[in-house]
Coordinates of C-alpha atoms and ligand atoms in Angstrom, one line a residue:
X1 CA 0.0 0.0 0.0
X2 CA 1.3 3.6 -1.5
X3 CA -0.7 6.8 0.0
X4 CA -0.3 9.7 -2.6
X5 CA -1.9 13.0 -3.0
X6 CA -2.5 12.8 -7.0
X7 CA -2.1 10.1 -8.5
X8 CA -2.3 10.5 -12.1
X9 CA -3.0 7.4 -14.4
X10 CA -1.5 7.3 -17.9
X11 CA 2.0 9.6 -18.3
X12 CA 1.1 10.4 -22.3
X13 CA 0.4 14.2 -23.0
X14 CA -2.1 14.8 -20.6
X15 CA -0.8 12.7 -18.0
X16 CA 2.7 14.2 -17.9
X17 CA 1.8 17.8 -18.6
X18 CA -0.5 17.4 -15.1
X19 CA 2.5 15.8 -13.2
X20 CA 4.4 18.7 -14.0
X21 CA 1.9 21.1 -13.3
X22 CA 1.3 19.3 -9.8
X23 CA 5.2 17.8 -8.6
X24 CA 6.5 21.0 -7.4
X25 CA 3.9 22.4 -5.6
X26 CA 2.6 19.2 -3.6
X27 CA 6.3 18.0 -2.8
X28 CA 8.2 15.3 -3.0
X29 CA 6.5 11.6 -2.7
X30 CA 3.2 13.3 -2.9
X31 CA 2.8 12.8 -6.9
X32 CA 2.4 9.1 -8.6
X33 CA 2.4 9.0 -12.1
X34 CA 1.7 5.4 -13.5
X35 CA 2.7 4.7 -16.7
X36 CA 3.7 1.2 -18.3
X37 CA 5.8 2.8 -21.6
X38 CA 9.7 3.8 -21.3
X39 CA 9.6 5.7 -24.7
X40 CA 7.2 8.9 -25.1
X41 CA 6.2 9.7 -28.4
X42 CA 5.0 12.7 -29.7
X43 CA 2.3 11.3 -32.2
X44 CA 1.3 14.4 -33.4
X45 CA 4.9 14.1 -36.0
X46 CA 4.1 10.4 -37.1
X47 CA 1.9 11.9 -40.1
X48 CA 5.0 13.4 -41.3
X49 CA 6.9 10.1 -40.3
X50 CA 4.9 8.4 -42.9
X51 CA 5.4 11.2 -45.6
X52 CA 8.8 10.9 -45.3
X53 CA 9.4 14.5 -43.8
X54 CA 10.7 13.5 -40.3
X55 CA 12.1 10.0 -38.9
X56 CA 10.6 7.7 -35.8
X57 CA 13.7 8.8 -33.5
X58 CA 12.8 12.5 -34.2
X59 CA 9.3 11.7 -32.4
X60 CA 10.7 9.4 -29.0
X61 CA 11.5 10.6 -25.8
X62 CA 12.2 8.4 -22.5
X63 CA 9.7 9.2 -20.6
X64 CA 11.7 9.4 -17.6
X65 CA 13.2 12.4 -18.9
X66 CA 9.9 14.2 -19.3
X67 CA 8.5 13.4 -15.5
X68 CA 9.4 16.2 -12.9
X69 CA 11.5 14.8 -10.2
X70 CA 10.1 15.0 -7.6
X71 CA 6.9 12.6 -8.3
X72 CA 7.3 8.7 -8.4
X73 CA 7.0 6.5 -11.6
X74 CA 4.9 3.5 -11.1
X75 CA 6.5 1.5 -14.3
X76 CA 3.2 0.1 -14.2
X77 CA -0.5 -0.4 -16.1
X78 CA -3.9 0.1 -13.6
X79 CA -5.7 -2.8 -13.6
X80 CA -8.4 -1.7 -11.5
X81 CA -10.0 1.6 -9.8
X82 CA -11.5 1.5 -6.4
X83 CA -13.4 5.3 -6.7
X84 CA -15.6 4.8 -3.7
X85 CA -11.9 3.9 -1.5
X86 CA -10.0 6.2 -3.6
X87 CA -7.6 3.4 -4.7
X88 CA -5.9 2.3 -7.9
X89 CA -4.9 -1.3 -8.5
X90 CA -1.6 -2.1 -10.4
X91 CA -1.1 -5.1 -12.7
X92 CA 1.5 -5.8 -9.8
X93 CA -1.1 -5.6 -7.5
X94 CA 0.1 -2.4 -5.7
X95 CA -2.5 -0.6 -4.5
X96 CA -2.1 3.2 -4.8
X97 CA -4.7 5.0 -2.4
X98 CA -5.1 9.2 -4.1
X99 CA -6.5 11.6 -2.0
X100 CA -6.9 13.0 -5.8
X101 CA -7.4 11.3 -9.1
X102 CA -6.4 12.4 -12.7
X103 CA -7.4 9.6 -15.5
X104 CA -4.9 10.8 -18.4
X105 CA -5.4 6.6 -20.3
X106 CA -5.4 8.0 -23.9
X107 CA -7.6 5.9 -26.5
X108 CA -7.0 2.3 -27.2
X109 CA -6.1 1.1 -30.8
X110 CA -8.3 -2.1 -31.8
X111 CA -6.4 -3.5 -34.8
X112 CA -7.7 -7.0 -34.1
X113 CA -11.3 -6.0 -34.4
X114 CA -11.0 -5.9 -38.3
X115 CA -10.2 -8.9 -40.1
X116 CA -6.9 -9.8 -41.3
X117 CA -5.6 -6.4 -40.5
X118 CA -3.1 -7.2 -37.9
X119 CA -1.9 -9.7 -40.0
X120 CA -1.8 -7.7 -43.3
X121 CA 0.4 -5.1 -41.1
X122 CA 2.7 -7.8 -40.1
X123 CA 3.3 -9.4 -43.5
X124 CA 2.2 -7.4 -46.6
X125 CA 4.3 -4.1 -46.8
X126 CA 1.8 -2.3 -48.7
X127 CA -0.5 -2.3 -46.1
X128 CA 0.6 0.5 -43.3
X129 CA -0.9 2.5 -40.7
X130 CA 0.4 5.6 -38.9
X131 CA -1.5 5.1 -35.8
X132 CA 1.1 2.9 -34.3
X133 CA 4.8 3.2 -33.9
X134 CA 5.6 -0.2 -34.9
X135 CA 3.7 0.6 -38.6
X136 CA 4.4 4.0 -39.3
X137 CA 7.8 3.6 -40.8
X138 CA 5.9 0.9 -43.6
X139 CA 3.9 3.9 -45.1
X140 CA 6.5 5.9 -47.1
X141 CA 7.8 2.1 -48.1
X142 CA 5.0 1.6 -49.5
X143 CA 4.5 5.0 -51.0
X144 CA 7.7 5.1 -52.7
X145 CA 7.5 1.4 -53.4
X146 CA 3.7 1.7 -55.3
X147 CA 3.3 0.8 -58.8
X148 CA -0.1 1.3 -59.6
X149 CA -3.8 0.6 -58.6
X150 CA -5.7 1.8 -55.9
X151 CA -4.2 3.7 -53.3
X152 CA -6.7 3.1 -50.1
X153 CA -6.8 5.3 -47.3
X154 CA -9.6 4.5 -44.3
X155 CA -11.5 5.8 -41.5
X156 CA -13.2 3.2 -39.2
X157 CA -16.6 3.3 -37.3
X158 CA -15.9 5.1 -34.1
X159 CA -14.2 8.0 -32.5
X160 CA -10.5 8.9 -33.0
X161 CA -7.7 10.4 -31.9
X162 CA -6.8 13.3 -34.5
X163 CA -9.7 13.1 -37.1
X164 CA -7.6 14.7 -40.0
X165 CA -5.1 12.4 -39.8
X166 CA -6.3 9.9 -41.8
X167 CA -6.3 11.9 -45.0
X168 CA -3.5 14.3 -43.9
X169 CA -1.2 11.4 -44.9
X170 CA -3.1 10.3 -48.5
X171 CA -2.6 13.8 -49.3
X172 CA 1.3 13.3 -48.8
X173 CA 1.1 10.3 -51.0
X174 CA -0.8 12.3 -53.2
X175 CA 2.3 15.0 -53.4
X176 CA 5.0 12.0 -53.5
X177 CA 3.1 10.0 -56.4
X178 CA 3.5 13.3 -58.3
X179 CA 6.8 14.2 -57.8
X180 CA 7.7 10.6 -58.3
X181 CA 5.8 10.6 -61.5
X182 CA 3.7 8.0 -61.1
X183 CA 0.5 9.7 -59.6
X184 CA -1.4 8.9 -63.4
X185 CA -1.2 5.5 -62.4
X186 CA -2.6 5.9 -58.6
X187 CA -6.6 5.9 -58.0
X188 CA -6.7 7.3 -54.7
X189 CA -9.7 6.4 -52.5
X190 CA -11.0 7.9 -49.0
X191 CA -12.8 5.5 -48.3
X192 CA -14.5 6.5 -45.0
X193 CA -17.0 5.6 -42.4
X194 CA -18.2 8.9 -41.6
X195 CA -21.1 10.7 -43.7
X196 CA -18.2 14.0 -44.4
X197 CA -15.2 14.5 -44.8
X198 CA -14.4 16.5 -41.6
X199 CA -16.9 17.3 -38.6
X200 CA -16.6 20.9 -39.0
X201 CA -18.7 22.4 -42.2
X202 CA -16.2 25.5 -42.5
X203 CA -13.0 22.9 -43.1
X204 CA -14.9 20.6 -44.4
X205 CA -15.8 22.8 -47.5
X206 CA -12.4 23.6 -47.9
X207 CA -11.0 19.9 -47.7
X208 CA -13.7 18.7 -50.5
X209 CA -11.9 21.4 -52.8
X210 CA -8.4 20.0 -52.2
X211 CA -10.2 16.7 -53.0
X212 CA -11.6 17.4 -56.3
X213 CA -9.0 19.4 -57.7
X214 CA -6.6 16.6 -56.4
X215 CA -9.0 14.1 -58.4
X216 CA -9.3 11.7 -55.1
X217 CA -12.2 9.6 -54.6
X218 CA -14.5 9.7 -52.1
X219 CA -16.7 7.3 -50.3
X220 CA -18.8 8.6 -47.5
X221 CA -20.3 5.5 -45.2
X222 CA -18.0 3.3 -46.0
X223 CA -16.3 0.7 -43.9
X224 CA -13.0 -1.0 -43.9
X225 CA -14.0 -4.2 -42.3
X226 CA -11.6 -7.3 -43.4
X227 CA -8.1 -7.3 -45.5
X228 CA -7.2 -10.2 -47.7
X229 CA -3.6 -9.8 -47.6
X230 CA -2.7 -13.0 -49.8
X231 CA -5.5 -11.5 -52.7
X232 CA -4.1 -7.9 -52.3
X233 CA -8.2 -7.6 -51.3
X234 CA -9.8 -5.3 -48.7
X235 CA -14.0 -5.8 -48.1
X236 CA -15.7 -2.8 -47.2
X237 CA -19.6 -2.4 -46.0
X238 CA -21.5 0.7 -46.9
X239 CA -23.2 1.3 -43.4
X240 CA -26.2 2.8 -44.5
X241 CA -27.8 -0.3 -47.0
X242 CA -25.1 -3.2 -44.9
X243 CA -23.8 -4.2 -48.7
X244 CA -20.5 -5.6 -48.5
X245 CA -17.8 -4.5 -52.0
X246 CA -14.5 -6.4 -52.3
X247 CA -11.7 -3.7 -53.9
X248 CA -8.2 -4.8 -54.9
X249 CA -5.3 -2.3 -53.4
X250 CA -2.3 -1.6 -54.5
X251 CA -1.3 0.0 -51.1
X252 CA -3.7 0.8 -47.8
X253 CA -3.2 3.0 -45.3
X254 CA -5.6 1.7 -42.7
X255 CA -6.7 3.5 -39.2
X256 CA -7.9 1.2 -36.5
X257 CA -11.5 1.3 -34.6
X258 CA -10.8 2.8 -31.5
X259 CA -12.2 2.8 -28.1
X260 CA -11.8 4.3 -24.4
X261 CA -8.8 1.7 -23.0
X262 CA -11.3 -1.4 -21.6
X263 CA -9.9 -1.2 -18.0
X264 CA -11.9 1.8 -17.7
X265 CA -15.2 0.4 -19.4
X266 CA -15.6 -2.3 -17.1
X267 CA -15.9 0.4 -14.3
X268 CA -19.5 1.5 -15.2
X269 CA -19.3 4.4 -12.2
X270 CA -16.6 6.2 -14.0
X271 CA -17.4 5.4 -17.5
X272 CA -20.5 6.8 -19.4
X273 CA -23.4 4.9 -21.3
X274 CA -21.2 5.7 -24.5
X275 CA -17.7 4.0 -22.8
X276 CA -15.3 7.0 -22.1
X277 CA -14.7 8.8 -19.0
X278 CA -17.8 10.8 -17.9
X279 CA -16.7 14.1 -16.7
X280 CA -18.4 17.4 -17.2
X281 CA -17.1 18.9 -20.2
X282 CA -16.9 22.2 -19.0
X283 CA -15.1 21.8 -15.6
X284 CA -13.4 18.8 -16.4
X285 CA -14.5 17.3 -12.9
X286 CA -15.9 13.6 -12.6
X287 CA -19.9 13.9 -13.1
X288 CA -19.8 11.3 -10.1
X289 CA -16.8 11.5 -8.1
X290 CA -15.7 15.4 -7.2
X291 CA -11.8 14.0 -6.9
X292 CA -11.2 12.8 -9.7
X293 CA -10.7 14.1 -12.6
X294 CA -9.7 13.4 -16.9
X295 CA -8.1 14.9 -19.9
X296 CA -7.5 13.7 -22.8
X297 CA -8.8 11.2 -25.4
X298 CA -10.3 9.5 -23.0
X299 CA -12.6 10.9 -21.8
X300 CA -16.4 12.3 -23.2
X301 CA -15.8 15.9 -23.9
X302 CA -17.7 16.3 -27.5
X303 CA -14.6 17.6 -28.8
X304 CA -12.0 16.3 -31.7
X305 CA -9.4 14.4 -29.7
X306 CA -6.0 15.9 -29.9
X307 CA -2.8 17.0 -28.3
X308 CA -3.8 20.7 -28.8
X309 CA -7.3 19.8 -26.8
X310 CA -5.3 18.4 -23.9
X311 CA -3.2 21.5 -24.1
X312 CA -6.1 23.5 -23.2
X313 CA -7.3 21.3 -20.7
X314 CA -4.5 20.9 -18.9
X315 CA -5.1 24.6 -17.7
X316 CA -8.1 24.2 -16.7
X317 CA -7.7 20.8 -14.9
X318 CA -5.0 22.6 -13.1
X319 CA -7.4 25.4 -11.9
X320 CA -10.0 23.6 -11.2
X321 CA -8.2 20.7 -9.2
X322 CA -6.4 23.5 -7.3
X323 CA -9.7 25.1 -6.6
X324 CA -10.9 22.0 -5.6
X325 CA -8.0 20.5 -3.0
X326 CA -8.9 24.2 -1.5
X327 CA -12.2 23.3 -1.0
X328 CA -14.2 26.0 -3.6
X329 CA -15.9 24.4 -6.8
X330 CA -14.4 24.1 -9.9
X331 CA -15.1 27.2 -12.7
X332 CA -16.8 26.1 -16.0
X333 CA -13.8 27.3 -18.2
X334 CA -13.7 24.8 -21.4
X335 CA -15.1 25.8 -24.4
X336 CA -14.2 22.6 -26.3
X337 CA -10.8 24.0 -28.3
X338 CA -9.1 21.3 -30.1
X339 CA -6.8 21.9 -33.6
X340 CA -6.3 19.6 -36.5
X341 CA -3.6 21.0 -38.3
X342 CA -4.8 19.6 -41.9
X343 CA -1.6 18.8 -43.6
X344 CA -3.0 19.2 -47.6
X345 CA 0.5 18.8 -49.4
X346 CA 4.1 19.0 -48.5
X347 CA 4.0 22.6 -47.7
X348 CA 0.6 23.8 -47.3
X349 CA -1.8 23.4 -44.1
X350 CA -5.1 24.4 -43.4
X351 CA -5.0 25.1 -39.3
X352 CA -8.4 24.0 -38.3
X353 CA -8.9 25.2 -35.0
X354 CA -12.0 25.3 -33.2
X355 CA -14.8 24.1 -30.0
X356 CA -18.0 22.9 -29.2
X357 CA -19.6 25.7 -30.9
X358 CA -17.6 26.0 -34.4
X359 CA -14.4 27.8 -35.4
X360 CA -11.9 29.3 -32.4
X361 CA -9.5 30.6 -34.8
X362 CA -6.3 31.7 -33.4
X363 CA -4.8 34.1 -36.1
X364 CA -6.6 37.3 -38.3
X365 CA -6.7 34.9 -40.8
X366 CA -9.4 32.6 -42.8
X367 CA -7.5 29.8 -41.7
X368 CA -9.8 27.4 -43.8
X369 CA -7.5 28.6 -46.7
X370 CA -3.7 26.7 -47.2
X371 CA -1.0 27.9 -45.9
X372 CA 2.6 27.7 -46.1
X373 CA 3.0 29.0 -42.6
X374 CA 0.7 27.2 -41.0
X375 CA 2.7 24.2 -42.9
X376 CA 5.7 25.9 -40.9
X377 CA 4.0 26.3 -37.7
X378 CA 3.3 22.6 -37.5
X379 CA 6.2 20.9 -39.2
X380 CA 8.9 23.4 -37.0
X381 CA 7.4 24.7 -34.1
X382 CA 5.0 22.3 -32.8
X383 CA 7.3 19.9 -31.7
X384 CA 9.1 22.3 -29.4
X385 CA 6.2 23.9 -28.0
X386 CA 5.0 20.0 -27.2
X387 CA 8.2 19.1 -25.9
X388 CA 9.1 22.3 -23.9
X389 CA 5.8 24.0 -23.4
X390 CA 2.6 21.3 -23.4
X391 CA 4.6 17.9 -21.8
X392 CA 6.5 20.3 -19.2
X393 CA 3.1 22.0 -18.1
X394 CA 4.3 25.3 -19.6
X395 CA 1.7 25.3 -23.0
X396 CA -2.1 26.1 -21.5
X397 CA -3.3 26.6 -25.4
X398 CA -3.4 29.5 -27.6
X399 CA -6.0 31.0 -26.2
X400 CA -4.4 34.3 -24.6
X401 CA -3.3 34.6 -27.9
X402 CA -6.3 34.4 -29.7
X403 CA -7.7 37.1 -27.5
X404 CA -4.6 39.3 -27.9
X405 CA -4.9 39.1 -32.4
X406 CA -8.2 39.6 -31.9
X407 CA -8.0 42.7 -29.7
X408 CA -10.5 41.5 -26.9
X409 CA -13.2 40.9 -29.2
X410 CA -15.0 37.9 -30.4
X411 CA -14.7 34.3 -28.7
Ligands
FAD1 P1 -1.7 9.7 -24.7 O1 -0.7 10.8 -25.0 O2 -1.9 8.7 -25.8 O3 -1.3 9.0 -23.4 C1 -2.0 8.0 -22.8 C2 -1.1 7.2 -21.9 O4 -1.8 6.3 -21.1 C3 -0.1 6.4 -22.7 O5 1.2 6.8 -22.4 C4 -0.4 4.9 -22.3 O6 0.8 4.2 -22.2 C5 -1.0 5.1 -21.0 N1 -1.9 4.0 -20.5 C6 -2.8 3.3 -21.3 N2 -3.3 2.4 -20.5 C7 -2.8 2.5 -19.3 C8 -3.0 1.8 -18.1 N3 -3.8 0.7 -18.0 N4 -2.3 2.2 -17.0 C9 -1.4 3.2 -17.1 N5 -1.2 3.9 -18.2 C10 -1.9 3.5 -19.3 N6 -2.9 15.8 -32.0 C11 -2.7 17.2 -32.4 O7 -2.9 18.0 -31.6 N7 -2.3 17.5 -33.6 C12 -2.0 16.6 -34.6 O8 -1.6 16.9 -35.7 C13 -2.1 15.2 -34.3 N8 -1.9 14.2 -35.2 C14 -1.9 12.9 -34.8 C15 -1.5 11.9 -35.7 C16 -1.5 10.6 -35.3 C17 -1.1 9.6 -36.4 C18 -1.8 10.2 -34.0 C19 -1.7 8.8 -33.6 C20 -2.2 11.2 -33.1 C21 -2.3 12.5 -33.5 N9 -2.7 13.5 -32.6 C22 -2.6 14.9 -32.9 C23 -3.4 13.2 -31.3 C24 -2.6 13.3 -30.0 O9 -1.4 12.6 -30.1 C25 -3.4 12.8 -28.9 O10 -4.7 13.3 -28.9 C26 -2.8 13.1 -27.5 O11 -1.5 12.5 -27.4 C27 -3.7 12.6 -26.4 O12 -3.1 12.7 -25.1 P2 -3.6 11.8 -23.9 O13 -2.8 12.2 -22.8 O14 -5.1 11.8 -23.9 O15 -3.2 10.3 -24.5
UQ1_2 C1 -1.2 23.2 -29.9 O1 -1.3 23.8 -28.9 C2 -0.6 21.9 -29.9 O2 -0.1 21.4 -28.7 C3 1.3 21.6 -28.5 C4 -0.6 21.1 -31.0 O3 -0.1 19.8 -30.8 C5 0.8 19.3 -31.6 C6 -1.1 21.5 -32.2 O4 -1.0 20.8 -33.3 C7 -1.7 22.8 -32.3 C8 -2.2 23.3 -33.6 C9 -1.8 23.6 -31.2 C10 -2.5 25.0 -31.2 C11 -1.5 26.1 -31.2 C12 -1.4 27.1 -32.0 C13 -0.4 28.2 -31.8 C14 -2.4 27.3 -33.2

């Protein structure tokens, strides 16, 4: 048995920007961060991983490196939560009792819940996936080593962590097939299971320009549901009439269903009816239990899951869980900001950025239009304002800026 003050489950973005937040002012031994991963990565670069702009080492970390001192790492995964006790059970079987809770899990990848997809990713190299560290090197291989056919890219049946990536990186393939001169012999299909192209209609009309004049085809509805790997066949349904189509690829870039991590589901007191963490999405306070708190892709804030939403929260969780352990109520502060920073070519970006309500733009700029600085911002300056600012508990969002460009006024 451990006593701790916070004890903060998952040490990803959210997990470690909190720990640093928290370490210095509750003192030594007081923080416990558990988290089973020695390497950190900072996901947010794999899209560029796979379009052969950065390398795999230029996105790891150890994540001893990025914990402050003075909490302890529990090298460990919670197997259970005890929220009426206040305790949190190890794989180990430690028990770590919290006089506070942050749940910082993250989203769980479920590769193995479409057919012959784990197995296509282990043995055919034209089938890739940037969602997972082990994968993400395969997709420029298979870029630069695609002939011709159909180029799939897909989006599965449930929520994910950074909604733009999955076409972000077709539209790299898109730019590599023409440079490499082959892009006349490349169909490229979205294939999607979602009924547009992005959630937000102001992008959204935007992106289906840089579709059409790209000459990609797109297939709203439509689900990626079993690869064929020794037929070069993938099967996808069309979830509105259930009709099944078998399509021959020449390369796939495929992005798993996804789910809130399933040691949390089986809690039904902290989970909602949907599966992910039921907090309010305002305060970022537990709707049940008023010390514990989430950020993150875990939880059920109605809000595109990224590392620029957990940059926002992470302020907030910090005032309200400081307001909290000094007994006032927490402040309803989040408006839902998240950013998709929609790589559309090597060297352009259109920097969605926006809430609950619609577009929270930061710049005094129509940011639906491409950019080469926004292309800039997120290629060279993200990574240090993640690594220095967001993981170090420095970054709070861009919200104060916002404010300043737009002189006081607006949102
Ligand atoms: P994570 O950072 O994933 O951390 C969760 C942690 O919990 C992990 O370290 C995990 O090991 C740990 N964990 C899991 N289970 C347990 C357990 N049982 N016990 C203890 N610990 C556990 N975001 C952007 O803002 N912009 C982008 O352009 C962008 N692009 C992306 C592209 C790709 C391909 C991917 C994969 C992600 C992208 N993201 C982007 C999303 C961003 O990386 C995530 O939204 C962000 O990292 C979420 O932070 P988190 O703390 O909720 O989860
Ligand atoms: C952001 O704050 C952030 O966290 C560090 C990201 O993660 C990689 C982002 O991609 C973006 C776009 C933001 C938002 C910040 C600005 C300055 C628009």
């Amino acid at each position: 048995r451990r006593d701790y003050k916070l004890v903060i489950v998952g040490g990803g973005t959210g997990g470690t920007a909190i720990a640093n937040k928290f370490a210095k002012k509750l003192g030594k031994g007081k923080v416990a961060v558990v988290e089973p991963s020695e390497t950190h990565y900072y996901q947010p670069m794999f899209t560029l991983v796979g379009g052969g702009i950065k390398t795999l080492s230029q996105t790891a970390s150890p994540s001893d490196s990025l914990f402050p001192k003075g909490a302890d790492w529990i090298k460990d995964r919670a197997a259970a939560f005890d929220a009426t006790n206040n305790v949190v059970t190890t794989e180990n079987g430690d028990e770590l009792h919290y006089d506070y809770l942050v749940i910082a899990m993250g989203i769980q990848m479920n590769f193995d819940q479409i057919k012959g997809l784990t197995d296509a990713l282990d043995h055919d190299p034209m089938v890739c996936s940037n969602y997972n560290p082990a994968y993400v090197n395969k997709t420029f291989n298979a870029i630069n080593k695609f002939k011709e056919g159909n180029a799939i890219f897909t989006f599965p049946n449930s929520p994910i962590k950074c909604a733009g990536a999955p076409q972000k990186i077709m539209y790299l393939a898109d730019y590599h097939f023409r440079k490499m001169g082959k892009r006349d012999k490349a169909n490229i299909l979205y294939n999607t299971s979602l009924p547009v192209i992005f959630g937000v209609k102001k992008y959204a009309d935007a992106l289906l320009e840089v579709v059409k004049d790209k000459g990609i085809t797109t297939n709203f509805r439509t689900c990626l549901t079993e690869i064929k790997h020794d037929s070069k066949e993938a099967v996808f349904q069309n979830l509105d009439t259930g009709d099944n189509q078998t399509v021959k690829y020449e390369m796939l870039h495929a992005v798993p269903p996804m789910s809130c991590p399933d040691v949390l589901k089986k809690h039904p007191d902290l989970v909602d009816e949907t599966g992910w963490v039921n907090v309010n999405k305002n305060t970022l306070q537990h709707q049940t239990y008023s010390n514990i708190f989430a950020l993150g892709d875990c939880t059920n804030m109605p809000t595109s899951k990224t590392a620029a939403a957990v940059s926002a929260q992470s302020g907030i969780l910090q005032k309200n869980l400081n307001a909290v352990m000094d007994g006032k109520a927490a402040t309803p502060l989040y408006d839902g900001y998240t950013s998709c920073p929609l790589i559309t070519s090597k060297g352009k970006c259109i920097m969605a950025e926006f809430g609950f309500d619609g577009p929270l733009e930061t710049f005094p700029i129509n940011q639906a239009r491409e950019s080469r600085l926004m292309y800039h911002l997120k290629k060279d300056f993200m990574p240090a304002l993640y690594w220095m600012g967001l993981v170090k508990g420095h970054w709070n969002g861009p919200k104060v800026y916002r404010k300043l460009f737009h002189l006081g006024m607006g949102k």
